[in-house]
Structure formats: C-alpha cells, structure tokens
Coordinates of C-alpha atoms in Angstrom, one line a residue:
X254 CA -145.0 126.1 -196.7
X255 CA -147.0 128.9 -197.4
X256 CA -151.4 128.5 -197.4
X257 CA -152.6 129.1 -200.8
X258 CA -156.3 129.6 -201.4
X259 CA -157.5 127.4 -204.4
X260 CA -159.7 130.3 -205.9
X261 CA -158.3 134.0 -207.1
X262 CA -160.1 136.7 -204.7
X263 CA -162.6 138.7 -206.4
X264 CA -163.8 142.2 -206.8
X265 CA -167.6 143.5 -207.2
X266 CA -167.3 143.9 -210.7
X267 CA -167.0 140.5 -211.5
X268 CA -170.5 139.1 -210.6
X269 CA -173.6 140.0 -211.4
X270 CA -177.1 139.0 -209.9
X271 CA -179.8 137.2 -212.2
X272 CA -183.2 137.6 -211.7
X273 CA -185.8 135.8 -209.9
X274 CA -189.3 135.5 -210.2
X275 CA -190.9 139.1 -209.3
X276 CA -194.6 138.9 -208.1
X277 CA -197.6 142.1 -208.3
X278 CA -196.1 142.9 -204.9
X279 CA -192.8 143.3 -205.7
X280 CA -192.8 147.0 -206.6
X281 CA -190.0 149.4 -205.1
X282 CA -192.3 151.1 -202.7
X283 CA -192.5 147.5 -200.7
X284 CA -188.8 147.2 -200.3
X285 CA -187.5 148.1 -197.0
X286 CA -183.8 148.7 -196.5
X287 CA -184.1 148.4 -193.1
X288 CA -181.1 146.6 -191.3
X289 CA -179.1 146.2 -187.8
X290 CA -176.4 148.4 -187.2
X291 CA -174.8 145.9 -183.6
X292 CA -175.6 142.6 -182.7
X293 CA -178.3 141.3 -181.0
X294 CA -179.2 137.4 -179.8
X295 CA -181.6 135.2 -181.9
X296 CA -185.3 136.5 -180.6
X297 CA -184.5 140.3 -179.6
X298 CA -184.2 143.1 -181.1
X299 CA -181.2 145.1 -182.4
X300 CA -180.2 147.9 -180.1
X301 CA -180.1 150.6 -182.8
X302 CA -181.1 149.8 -186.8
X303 CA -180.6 151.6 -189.6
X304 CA -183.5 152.6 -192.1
X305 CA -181.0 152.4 -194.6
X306 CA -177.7 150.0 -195.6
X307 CA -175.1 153.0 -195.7
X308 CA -172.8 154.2 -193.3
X309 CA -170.0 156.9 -194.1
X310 CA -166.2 156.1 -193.9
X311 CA -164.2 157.1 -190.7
X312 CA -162.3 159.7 -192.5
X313 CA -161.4 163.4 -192.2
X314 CA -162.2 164.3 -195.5
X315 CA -165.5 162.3 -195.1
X316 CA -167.5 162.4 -192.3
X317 CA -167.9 165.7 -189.8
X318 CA -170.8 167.1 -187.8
X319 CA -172.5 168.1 -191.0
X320 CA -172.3 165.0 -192.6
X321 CA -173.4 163.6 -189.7
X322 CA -176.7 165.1 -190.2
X323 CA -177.4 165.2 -193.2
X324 CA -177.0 160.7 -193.4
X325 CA -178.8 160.7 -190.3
X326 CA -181.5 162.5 -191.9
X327 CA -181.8 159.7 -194.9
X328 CA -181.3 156.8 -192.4
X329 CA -177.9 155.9 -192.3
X330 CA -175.1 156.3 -189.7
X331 CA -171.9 158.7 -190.0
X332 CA -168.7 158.2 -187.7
X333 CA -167.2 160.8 -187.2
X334 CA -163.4 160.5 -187.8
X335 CA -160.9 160.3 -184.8
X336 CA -157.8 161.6 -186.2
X337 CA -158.5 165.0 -184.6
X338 CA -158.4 165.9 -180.8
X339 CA -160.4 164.4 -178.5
X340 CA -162.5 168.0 -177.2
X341 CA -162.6 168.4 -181.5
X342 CA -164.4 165.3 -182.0
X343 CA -166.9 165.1 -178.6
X344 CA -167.6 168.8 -180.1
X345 CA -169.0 167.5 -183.1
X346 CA -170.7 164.7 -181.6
X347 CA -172.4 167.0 -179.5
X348 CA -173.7 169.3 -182.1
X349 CA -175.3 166.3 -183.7
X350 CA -177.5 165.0 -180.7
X351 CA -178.3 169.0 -180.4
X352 CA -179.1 169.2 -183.8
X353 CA -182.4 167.4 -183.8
X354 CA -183.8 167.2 -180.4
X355 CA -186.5 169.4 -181.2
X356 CA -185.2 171.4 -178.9
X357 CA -181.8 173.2 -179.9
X358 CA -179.0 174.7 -178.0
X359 CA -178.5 178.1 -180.2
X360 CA -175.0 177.7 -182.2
X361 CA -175.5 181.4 -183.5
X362 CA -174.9 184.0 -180.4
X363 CA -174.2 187.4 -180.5
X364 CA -174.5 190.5 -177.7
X365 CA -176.1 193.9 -178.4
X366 CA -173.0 196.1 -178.8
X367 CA -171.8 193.6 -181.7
X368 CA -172.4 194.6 -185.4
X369 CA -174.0 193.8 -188.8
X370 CA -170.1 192.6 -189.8
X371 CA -170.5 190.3 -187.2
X372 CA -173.6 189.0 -187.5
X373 CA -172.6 188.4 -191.1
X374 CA -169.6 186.7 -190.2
X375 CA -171.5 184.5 -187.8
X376 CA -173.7 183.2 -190.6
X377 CA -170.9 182.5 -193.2
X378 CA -169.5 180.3 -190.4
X379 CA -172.6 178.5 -189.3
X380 CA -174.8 178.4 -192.0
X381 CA -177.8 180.0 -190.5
X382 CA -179.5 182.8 -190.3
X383 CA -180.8 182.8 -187.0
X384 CA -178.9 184.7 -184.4
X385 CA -179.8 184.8 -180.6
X386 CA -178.7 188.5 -178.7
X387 CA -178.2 188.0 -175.6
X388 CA -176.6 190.3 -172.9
X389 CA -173.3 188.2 -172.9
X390 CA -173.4 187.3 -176.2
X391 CA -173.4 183.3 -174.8
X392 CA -176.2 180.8 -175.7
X393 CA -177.2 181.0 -172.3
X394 CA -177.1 184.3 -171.7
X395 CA -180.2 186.9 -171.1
X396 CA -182.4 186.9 -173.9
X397 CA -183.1 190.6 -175.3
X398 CA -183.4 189.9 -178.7
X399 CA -183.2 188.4 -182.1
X400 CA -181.4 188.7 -185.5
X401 CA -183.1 187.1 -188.6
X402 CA -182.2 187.6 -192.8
X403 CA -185.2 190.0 -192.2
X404 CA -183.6 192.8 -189.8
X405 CA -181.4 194.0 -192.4
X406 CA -180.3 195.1 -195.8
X407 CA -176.7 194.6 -196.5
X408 CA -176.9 197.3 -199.2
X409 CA -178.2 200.0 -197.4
X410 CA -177.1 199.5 -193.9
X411 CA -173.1 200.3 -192.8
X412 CA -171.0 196.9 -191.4
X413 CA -170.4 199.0 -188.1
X414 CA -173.7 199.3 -186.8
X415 CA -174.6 197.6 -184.1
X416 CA -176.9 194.6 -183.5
X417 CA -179.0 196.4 -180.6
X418 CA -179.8 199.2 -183.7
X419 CA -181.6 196.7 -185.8
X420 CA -182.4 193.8 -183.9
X421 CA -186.1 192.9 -183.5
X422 CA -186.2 193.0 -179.5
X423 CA -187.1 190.9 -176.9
X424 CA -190.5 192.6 -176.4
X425 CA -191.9 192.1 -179.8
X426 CA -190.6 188.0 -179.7
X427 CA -192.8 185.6 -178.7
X428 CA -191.4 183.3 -176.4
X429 CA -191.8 180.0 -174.3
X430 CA -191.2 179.2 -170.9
X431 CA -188.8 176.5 -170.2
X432 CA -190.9 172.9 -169.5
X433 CA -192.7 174.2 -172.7
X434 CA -193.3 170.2 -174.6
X435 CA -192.7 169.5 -178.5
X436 CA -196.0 169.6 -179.3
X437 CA -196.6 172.7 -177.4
X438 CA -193.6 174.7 -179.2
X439 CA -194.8 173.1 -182.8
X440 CA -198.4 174.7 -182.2
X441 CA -197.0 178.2 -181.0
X442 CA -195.1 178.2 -184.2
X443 CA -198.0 177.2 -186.5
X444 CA -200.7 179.3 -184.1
X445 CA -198.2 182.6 -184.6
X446 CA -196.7 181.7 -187.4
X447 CA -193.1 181.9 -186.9
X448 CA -190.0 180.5 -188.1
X449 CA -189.0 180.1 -184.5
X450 CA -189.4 180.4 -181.0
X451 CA -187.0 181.0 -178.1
X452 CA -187.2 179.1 -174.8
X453 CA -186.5 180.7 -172.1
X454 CA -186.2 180.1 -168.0
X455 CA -188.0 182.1 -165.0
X456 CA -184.4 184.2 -165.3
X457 CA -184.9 185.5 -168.9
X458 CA -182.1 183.2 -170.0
X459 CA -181.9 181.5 -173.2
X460 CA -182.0 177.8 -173.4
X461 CA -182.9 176.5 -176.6
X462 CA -184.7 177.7 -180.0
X463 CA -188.1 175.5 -181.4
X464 CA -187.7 175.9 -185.2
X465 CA -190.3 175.4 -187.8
X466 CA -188.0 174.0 -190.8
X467 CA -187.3 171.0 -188.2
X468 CA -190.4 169.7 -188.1
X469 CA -190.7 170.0 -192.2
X470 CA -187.8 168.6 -192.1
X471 CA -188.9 165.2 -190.6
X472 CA -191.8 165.3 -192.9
X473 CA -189.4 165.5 -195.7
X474 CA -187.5 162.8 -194.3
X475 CA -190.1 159.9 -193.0
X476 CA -186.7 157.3 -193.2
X477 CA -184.1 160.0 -190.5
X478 CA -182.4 157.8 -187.5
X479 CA -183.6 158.9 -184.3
X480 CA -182.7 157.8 -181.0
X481 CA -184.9 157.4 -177.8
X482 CA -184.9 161.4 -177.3
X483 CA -185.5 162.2 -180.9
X484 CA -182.1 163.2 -181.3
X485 CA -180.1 162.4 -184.8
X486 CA -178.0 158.7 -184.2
X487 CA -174.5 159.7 -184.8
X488 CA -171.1 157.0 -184.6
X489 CA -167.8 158.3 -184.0
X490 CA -164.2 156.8 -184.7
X491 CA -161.7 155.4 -181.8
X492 CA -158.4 154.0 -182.2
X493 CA -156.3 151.4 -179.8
X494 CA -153.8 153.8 -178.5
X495 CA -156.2 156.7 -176.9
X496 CA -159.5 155.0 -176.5
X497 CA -159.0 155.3 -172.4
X498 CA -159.8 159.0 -172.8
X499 CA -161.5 159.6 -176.1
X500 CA -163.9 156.6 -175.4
X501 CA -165.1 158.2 -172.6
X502 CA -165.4 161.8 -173.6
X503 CA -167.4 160.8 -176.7
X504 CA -170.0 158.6 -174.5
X505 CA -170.4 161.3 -172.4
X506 CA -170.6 163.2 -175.8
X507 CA -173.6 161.4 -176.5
X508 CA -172.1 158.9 -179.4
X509 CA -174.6 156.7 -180.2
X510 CA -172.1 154.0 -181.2
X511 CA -168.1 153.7 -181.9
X512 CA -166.3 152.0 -184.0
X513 CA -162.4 150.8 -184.1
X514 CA -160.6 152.6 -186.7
X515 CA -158.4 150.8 -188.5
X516 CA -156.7 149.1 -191.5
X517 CA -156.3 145.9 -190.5
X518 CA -158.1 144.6 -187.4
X519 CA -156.9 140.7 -186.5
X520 CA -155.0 141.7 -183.7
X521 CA -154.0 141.9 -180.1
X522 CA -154.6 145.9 -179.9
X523 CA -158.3 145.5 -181.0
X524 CA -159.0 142.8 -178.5
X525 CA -157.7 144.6 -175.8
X526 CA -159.5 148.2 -176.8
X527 CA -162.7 146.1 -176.8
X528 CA -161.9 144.7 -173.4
X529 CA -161.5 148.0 -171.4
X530 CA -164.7 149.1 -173.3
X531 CA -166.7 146.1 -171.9
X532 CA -164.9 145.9 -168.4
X533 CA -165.8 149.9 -168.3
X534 CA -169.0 149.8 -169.7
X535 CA -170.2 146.4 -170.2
X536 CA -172.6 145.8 -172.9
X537 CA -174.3 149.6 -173.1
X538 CA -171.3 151.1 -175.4
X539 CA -171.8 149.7 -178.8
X540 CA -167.9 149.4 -180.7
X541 CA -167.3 148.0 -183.9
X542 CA -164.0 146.7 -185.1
X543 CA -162.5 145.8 -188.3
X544 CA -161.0 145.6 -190.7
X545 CA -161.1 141.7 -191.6
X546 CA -160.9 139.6 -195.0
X547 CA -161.7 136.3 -194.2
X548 CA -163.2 134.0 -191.7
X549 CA -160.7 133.7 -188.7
X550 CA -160.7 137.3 -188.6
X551 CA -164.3 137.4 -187.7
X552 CA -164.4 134.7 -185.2
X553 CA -161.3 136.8 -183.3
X554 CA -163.8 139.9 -183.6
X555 CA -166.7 138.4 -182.5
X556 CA -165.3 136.5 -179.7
X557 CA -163.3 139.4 -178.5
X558 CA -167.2 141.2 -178.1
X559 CA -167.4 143.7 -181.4
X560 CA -171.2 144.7 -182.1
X561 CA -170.5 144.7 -185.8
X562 CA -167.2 143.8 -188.0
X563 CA -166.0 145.9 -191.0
X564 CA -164.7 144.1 -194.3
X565 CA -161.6 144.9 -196.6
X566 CA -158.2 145.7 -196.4
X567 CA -156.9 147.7 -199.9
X568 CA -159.9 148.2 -201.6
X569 CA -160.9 151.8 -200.9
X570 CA -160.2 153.9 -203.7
X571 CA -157.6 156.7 -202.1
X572 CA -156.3 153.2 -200.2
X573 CA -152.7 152.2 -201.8
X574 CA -152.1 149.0 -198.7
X575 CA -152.2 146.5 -201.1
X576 CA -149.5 148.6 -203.4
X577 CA -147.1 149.1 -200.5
X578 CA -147.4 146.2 -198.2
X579 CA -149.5 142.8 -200.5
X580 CA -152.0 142.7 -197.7
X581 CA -155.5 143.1 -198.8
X582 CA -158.0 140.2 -200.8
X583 CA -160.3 141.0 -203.2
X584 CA -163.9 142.8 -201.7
X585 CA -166.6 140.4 -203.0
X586 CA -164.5 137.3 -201.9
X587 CA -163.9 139.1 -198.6
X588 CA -167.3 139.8 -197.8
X589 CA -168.6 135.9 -199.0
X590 CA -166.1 134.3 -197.3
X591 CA -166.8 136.2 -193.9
X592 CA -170.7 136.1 -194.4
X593 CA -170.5 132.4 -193.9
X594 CA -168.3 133.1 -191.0
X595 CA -170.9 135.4 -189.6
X596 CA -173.8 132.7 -190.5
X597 CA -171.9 129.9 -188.7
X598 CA -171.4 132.1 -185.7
X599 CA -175.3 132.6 -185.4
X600 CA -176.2 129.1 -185.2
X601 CA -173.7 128.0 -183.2
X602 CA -174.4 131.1 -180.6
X603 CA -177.0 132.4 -181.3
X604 CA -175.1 135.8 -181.5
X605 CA -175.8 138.0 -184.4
X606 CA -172.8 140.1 -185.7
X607 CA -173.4 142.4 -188.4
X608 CA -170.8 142.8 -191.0
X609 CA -170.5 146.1 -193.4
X610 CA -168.4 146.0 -196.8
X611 CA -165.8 149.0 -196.0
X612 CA -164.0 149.7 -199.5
X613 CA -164.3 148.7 -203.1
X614 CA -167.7 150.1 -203.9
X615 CA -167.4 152.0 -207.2
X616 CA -171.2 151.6 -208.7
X617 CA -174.2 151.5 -207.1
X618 CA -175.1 148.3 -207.7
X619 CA -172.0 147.0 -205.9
X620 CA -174.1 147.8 -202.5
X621 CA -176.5 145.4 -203.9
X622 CA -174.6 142.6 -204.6
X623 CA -172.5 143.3 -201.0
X624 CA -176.0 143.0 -199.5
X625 CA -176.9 139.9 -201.9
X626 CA -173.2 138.3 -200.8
X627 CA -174.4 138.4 -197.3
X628 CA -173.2 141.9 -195.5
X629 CA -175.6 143.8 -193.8
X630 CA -174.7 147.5 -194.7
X631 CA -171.7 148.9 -196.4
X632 CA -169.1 151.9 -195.5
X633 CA -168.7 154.6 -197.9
X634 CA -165.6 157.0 -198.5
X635 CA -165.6 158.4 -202.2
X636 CA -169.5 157.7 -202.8
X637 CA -169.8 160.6 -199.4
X638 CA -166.8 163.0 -200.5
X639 CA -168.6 164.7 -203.1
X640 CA -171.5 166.1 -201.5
X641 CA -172.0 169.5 -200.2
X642 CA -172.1 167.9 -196.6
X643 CA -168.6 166.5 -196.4
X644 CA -166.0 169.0 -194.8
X645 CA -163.4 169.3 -197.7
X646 CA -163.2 172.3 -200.0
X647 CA -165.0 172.6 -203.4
X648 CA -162.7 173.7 -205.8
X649 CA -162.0 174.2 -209.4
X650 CA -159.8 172.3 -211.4
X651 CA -159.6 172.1 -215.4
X652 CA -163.0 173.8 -215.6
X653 CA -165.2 171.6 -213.3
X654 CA -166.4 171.6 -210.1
X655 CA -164.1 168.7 -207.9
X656 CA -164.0 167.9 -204.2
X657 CA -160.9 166.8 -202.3
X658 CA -160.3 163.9 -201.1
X659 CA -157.8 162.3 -199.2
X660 CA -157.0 159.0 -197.5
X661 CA -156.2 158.2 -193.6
X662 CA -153.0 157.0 -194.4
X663 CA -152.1 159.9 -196.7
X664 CA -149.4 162.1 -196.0
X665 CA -152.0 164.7 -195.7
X666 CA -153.5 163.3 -193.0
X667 CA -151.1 160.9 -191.4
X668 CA -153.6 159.1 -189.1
X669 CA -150.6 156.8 -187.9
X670 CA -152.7 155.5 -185.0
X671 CA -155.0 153.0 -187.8
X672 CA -151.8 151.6 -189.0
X673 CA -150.4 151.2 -185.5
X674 CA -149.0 148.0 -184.9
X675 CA -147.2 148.9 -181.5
X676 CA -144.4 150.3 -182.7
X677 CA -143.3 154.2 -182.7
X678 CA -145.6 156.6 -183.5
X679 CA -145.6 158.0 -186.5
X680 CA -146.5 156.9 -190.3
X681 CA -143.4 155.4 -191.3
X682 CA -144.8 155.6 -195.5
X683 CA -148.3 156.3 -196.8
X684 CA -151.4 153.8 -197.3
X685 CA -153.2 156.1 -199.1
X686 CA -153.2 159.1 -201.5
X687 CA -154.7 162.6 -201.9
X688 CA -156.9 163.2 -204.4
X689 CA -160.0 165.2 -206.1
X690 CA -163.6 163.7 -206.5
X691 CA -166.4 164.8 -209.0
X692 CA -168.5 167.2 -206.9
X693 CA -172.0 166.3 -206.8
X694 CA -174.4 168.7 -205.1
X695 CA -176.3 167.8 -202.1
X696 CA -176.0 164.2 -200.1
X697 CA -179.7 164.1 -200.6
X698 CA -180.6 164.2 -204.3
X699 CA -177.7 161.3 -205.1
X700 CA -178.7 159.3 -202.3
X701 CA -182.3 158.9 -203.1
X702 CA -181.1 158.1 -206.8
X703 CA -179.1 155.2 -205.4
X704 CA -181.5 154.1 -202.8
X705 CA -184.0 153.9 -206.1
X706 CA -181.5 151.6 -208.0
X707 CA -181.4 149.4 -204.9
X708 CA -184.8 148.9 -204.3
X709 CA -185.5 148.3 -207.9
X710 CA -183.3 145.6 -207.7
X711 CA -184.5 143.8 -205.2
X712 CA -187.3 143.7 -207.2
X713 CA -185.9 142.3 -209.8
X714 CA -185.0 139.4 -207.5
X715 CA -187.9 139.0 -206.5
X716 CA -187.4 140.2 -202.6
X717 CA -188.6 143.2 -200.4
X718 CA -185.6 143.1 -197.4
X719 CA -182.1 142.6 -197.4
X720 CA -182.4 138.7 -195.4
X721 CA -184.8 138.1 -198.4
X722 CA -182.4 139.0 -201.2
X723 CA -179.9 137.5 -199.4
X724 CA -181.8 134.1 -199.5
X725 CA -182.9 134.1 -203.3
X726 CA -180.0 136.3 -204.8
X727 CA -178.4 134.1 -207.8
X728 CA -175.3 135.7 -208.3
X729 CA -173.0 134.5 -211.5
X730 CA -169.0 135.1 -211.8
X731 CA -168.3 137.6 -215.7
X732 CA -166.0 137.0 -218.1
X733 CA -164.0 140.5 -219.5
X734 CA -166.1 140.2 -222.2
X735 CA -169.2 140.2 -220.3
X736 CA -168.3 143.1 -218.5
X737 CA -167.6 145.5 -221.7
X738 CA -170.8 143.8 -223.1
X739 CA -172.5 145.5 -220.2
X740 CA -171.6 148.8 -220.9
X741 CA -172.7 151.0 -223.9
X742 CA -171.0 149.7 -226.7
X743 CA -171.3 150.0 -230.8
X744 CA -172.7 152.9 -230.6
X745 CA -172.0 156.6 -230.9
X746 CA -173.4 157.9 -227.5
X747 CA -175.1 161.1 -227.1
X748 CA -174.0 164.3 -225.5
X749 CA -176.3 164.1 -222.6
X750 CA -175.8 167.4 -221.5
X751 CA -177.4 168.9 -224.8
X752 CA -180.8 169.9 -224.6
X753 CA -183.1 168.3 -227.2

C-alpha cells in the first residue's frame, strides 16, 4: 500500500508570521541579510556568502551576463542558465569576472578605418559608450585612440565617416602603463578627471580600461558580492548529461559556483555528476543540486557531497510538472519538512548544508516566511523576469509594457536535459509554459523595495539575522477567510495612479 502523509502539503500563502517582542535596537538599519551560499563545518566559515537571501532561477529567460551583474551588484548570486552551448555560457561567465575587476578587458573595439555607423552599432549592442581604436580593431590591439558620446554629433556628422576622422587620438589620452595598481588608476582618474583611463603595455597594446562610474558604483552599492580579486561572484547551471565538458570550461571560465539543474533531483544522475566533480576537483568546485521536497531527498544530496540543496518540484509559476505528471508537494511544507532534515544533518555531522526555496514565491513576504521556515536563501524566476536586466524582450501587449517569460521545460525552450531521466533525448511533452510578466524597470529600484519589506519584518519579530528569525519566528496556519481578510476589502480602493 501506498505512504500517505497525515497532513495536506502547504503553500506560502497559508501562514503568516506573528510578532515578537521588538526592542529600541530592532530598527531595519540593524538587520543583516547576510547568509551562506555552500556548506561549511560547524566552527568555519562559509566559502562564499551572500549579503543578501536571493539568487536568480537557472533559466534562459532569466538569468544572462547582465543579470548576472546587476544581482551581484545588490548581493545576491545569478546562475547563469545551461541550456545553451557550452563556449555561449563560459562567454558569459567570463564577461562577469571581467566586469568588475577594476580592471576591464574592453568589450567595445573598433579600428581606425571603421565608421560612425559602426561605432553606433557597437553601442546599441553593448550598451556603452566607450569604444577602444586600436590598429586591428581587437581589445588587444595597438592603442591609437578613443571613441566617447563626446566625439560626435549624430545630426551633423555623415554614418560613413570614419572613426580615425573624429576620434580623440592616442596623443591627447592619458594613459597608464600596465602594473599600474587600483588605487593608482582611481587617483589618475580623480587627479585628471576622466571618465576613464586606458592601460597599456611597453608595446602600446591595449590591455584593460580603469573607469570612473565603477568605483561610484561600489559606493552606490556598499552590499555587491565580490570575490577574492574584486571580481563580481557569478553561478552558472550544469546538467548530468554534459557536465564532463561544460564543468570544466566554466571553472576555467572563472564560475564562482555551479549548480545541478534540474526538476527533480533524488536520483542516481545527480549523485554521479557530483561524483566526477569531487573525484576531479575535490572539494574547490562548489555544485549545488536539487530539486528535493522532503527529507530523504536531502539526506541523498547531502551524502552524495552537494554544497547547498534547492527545494520544490511544481511550484514555479511558468512550471505545469504537477499538471502533467502529480509530482510536486506544496512549497512551505517542502521547505519545513527539509529544514529539519537539514538541522538533523548538522548535529549529527557537523556539516552545514544550505537549502534555498526554488518556486512558489509570489509576494515578498513569502521570502520571509521561507527564511522564518528554515531555508537559507531563495531562487527567483518571475520576481527576476521583469527587470531591464534579464535577457528577454520588452514588449507591448494590450497597452502596457510586459516581459516574456518562459519556462525550461517549455516548448520554447525545450531544456530536455533537466527532465532527463536516462532515456532519449528529447522533451517528450512540456513542464512548463510561455508567458508575459509585468515589466518593472530596473532590478535595482524593486529589489531594494523588497529587501525593505524584509528587514522590516524581522523587526517585527523581534530579530536582526536570518538564524535569529529563524529561532523566534511564530508562524500560524490561515483560514480562506483570513486570507481575504488580509487584503483590502469593503472598501472602494483608490486609483493610485491619479495624482492628488
């Protein structure tokens, strides 16, 4: 006969967290979000935390190079999604870790005898407005000059002229010599006051660019991930058909950490990826595995050597499993039920094994309560697919502003490697759907909204870190009624959007 479980499975919206006691400390400027991204023994220290609880979904429509950056900036981790090529994704890893290591390899190259057309071309696929000349036209190329938004007028100049006509050249740039430190560049930039300055060896070549909006930039964003070189911590996505060539191409990429990609992650295929990683590369690759919904899914994880283990199975909201298969369990139950898992692991190892809620996150205070239910930061698809960073289209439908969206198991994207159970390869029927998402500007300005809501909840529980909320949380099971009682309701609501 059959195992049935005595309690229904719940979702996040059915619990909600009752305050504690809140002291004169507890103020939302004392709360750190701080947590560990891979597991550590009881006494050290994790290899890489995060300054922040969010990490964004392994998903083409989600999480690029761009992304990437802009989550790293805030504190948080994006993996970058493995359903392309290998040399595609090691590309983007790459351009992360060059991103932000103060020093960076120019992205933007063009050669004298190219034109304004060009140039503009360049920055409508880049993004900036910064473009090296060199004699080649390569970023490593001789150094004769440089093209900024200030060399030229669009209006009044002809798309046919060429770069070396209107470029300000090599002789009126100032310049460092390669060896040149951080500190060194930063003050040749404030001293000269420039936007930028080249690097260049005895040879003439380019080899990097110093910019000034970088060093704002990490002023502006005291909470970014860094790693040991300054660069921006970036994950990427493996699966357990490939991983013998894409794992190491994206180590040698520079990926900061992987992560097994997939919908269902109790099995034999996961255990063995995990094994070639550690027999390869012992314990300095950090890989995460997943997905699990209950406790002897963790304990296969954990003993098979994962750094962290991902919750849910049918709860993402472009994820139809549960429809087409019955295989899923409610996300709060999920994440409960493995957080005791997880605690019960620690004291009999002393191994800690961070778990992240993957799916079923729809408000922002479901983070909260994941993080009050025991997991340690949470994965993000939809929340992520809205902002100007992620690499789908913006596009208009019914007169506003929407961003696609699409699942991994989607006939759009037919990633049949995270279903793969061993058989043939190919998606035999879709997981998931395509779809459209509200756009909502830049990753930025939500994020710090929902980082706010957070921390102002822990407040109102009375703790200042995630293993304090997790010890005092009270959490209480709703009724239907409760749950339309805690929405606006007998009342004719405002038009928000009209001025007063």
């Amino acid at each position: 006969m059959a195992f049935y479980y005595d309690e229904p499975s719940h979702t996040f919206s059915e619990y909600l967290l009752v305050p504690g006691y809140s002291d004169e400390n507890n103020i939302p400027a004392n709360v750190s979000l701080k947590t560990p991204l891979v597991k550590f023994k009881k006494g050290e220290t994790p290899k890489i935390t995060m300054n922040i609880p969010l990490i964004s979904a392994i998903m083409q429509s989600v999480s690029n190079d761009t992304m990437a950056v802009a989550l790293a900036k805030e504190g948080g981790v994006s993996f970058i999604y493995g359903s392309q090529t290998v040399e595609a994704q090691a590309a983007m890893v790459r351009k992360v870790k060059s991103y932000k290591a103060g020093f960076v390899t120019s992205d933007s190259n063009l050669s004298p005898e190219d034109t304004l057309a060009d140039v503009l071309q360049l920055k409508e696929e880049t993004g900036h407005s910064t473009v090296a000349v060199t004699e080649d036209g390569t970023a490593s190329g001789k150094l004769v000059g440089i093209v900024s938004s200030r060399d030229y007028r669009v209006t009044r100049m002809e798309p046919t002229l060429k770069v070396k006509e209107f470029m300000t050249p090599l002789k009126s740039l100032i310049t460092a010599p390669e060896g040149t430190s951080l500190k060194e560049a930063n003050d040749i930039i404030f001293e000269h006051k420039l936007n930028s300055l080249p690097i260049v060896d005895k040879a003439g070549k380019l080899v990097a660019f110093v910019f000034r909006k970088d060093y704002s930039s990490h002023k502006e964003n005291p909470d970014e991930l860094l790693d040991d070189h300054k660069r921006y911590v970036v994950g990427a996505g493996i699966n357990t058909r490939d991983y013998e060539t894409r794992v190491p191409a994206l180590v040698e990429a520079g990926a900061d950490v992987l992560c097994i990609d997939s919908s269902e992650g109790y099995s034999v295929w996961q255990k063995r990826t995990i094994e070639w990683i550690r027999s390869k590369y012992g314990d300095t690759v950090k890989v995460g595995a997943g997905n699990v919904v209950d406790a002897e899914g963790f304990r296969f994880l954990a003993e098979a050597g994962a750094d962290f283990i991902k919750i849910g199975i049918g709860g993402g909201s472009i994820c139809i499993t549960r429809e087409t298969k019955g295989i899923g369990r409610g996300q709060a139950t999920a994440v409960i039920d493995v957080a005791k898992a997880r605690d019960e692991y620690y004291k009999e190892t002393g191994v800690y094994v961070p778990i992240c809620s993957d799916g079923g996150i729809v408000h922002d205070y479901h983070i909260t309560l994941a993080l009050a239910m025991g997991c340690d930061f949470c994965m993000l698809g939809r929340y992520f697919a809205r902002f100007d960073e992620s690499p789908t289209q913006k596009v208009l439908v019914n007169g506003n502003y929407m961003k696609e969206y699409w699942g991994e198991g989607s006939a759009r994207a037919r990633n049949w490697q995270r279903y793969d159970l061993g058989g043939s390869k190919k998606l035999s029927f879709v997981e998931g759907v395509d779809s459209y998402v509200p756009y909502a500007g830049p990753l930025h300005d939500t994020v710090s909204v929902t980082l706010s809501k957070i921390k102002h909840t822990f407040c109102n529980c009375g703790a200042l870190d995630i293993q304090e909320l997790q010890k005092k949380a009270k959490l209480t099971l709703v009724s239907s009624v409760s749950i339309v009682e805690g929405g606006a309701h007998d009342v004719v609501v405002k038009d928000t959007n009209v001025a007063n």
